[in-house]
mmCIF file of C-alpha atoms in Angstrom:
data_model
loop_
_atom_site.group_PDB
_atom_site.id
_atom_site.type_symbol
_atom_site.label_atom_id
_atom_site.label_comp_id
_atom_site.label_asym_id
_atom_site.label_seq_id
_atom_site.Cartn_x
_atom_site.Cartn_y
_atom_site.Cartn_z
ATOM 1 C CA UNK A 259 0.000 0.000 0.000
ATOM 2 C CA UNK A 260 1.270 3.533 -0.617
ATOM 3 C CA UNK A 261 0.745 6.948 1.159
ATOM 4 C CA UNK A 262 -2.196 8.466 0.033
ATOM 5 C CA UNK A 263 -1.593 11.774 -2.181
ATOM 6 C CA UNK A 264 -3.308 14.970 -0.396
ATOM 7 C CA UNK A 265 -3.781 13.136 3.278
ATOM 8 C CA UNK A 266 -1.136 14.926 5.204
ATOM 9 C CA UNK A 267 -2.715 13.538 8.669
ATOM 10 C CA UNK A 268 1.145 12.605 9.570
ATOM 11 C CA UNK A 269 2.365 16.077 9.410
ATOM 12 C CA UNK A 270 -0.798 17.433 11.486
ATOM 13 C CA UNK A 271 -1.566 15.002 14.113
ATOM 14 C CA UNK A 272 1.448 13.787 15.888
ATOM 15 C CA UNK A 273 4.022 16.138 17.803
ATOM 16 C CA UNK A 274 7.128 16.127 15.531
ATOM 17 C CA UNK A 275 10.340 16.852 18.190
ATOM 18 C CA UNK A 276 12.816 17.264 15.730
ATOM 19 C CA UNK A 277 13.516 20.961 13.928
ATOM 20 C CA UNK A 278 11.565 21.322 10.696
ATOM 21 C CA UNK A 279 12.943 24.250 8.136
ATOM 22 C CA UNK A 280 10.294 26.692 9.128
ATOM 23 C CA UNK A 281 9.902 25.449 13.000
ATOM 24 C CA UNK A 282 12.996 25.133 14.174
ATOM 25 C CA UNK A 283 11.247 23.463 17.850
ATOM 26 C CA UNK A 284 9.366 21.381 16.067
ATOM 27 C CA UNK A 285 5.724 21.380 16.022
ATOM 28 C CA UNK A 286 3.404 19.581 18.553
ATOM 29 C CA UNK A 287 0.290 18.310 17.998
ATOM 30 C CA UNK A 288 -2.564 18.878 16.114
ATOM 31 C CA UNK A 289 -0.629 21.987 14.593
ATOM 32 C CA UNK A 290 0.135 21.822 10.638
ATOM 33 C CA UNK A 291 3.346 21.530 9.755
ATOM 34 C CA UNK A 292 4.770 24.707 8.320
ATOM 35 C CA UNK A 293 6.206 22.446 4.944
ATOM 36 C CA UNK A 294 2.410 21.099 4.235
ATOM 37 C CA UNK A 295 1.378 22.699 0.979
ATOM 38 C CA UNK A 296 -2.663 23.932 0.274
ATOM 39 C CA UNK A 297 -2.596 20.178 -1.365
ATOM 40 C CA UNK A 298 -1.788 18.077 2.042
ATOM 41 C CA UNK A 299 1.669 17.160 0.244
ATOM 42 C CA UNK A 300 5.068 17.794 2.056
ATOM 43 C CA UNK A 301 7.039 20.913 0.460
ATOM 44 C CA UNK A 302 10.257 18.606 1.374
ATOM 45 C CA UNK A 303 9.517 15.423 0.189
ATOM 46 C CA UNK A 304 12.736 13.840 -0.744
ATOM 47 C CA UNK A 305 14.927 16.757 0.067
ATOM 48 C CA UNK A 306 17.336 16.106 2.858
ATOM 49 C CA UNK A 307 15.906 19.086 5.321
ATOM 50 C CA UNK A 308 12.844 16.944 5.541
ATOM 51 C CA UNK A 309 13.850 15.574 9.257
ATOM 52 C CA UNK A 310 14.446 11.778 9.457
ATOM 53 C CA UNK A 311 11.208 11.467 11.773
ATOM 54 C CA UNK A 312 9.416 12.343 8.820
ATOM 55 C CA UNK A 313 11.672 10.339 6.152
ATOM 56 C CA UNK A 314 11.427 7.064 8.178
ATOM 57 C CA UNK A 315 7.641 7.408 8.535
ATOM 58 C CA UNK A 316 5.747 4.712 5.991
ATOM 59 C CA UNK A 317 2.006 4.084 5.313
ATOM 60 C CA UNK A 318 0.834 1.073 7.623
ATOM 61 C CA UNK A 319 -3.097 0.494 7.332
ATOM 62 C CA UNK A 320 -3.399 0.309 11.015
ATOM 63 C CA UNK A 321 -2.047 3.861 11.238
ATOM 64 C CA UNK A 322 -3.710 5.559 8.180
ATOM 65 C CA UNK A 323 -6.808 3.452 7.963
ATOM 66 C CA UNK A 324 -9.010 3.636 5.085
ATOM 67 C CA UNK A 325 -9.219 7.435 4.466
ATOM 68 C CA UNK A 326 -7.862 10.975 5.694
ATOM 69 C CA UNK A 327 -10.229 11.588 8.502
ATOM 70 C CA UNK A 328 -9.352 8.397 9.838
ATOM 71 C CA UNK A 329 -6.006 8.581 9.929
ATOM 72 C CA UNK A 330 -6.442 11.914 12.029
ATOM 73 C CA UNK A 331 -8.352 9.832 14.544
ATOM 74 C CA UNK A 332 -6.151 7.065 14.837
ATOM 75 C CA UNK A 333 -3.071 9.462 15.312
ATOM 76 C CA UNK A 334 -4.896 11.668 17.323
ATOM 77 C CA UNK A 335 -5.495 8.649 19.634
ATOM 78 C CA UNK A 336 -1.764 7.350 19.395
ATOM 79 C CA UNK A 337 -0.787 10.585 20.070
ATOM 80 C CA UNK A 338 -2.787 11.174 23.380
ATOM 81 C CA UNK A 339 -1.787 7.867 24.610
ATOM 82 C CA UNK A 340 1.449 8.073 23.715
ATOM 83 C CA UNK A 341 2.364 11.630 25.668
ATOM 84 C CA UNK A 342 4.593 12.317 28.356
ATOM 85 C CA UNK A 343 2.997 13.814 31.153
ATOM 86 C CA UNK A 344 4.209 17.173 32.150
#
């Protein structure tokens, strides 16, 4: 299975730690990523800026599920269960 084109859920939902040209803390989450264009795509896709947290990231059904607003949820969820607590 590939990524689907115009999802972007990966660069909205999760807390990214790691500096991204643009937000050099990061972004945490639920925030859009600075590099997602107006289409959902990444503006860095396959240039080496794009931070290996991002590179290493691959389309897994039980992450994306069957459509964009479901891969929201299900990161959402990972996201909030997955947090350190302050």
């Amino acid at each position: 299975m590939y990524c689907r084109v115009g999802c972007g859920a990966c660069c909205i939902a999760p807390t990214i730690s790691s500096p991204i040209p643009g937000m050099p803390d990061g972004k945490p989450a639920g925030v859009r990523c600075v590099q997602l264009d107006e289409d959902n795509c990444c503006r860095l896709f396959g240039d080496p800026k794009r931070p290996t947290v991002c590179r290493t990231f691959d389309y897994d059904h039980a992450v994306c599920g069957d459509s964009r607003e479901e891969a929201l949820t299900i990161l959402e969820d990972l996201e909030r269960h997955t947090e350190t607590p302050s």
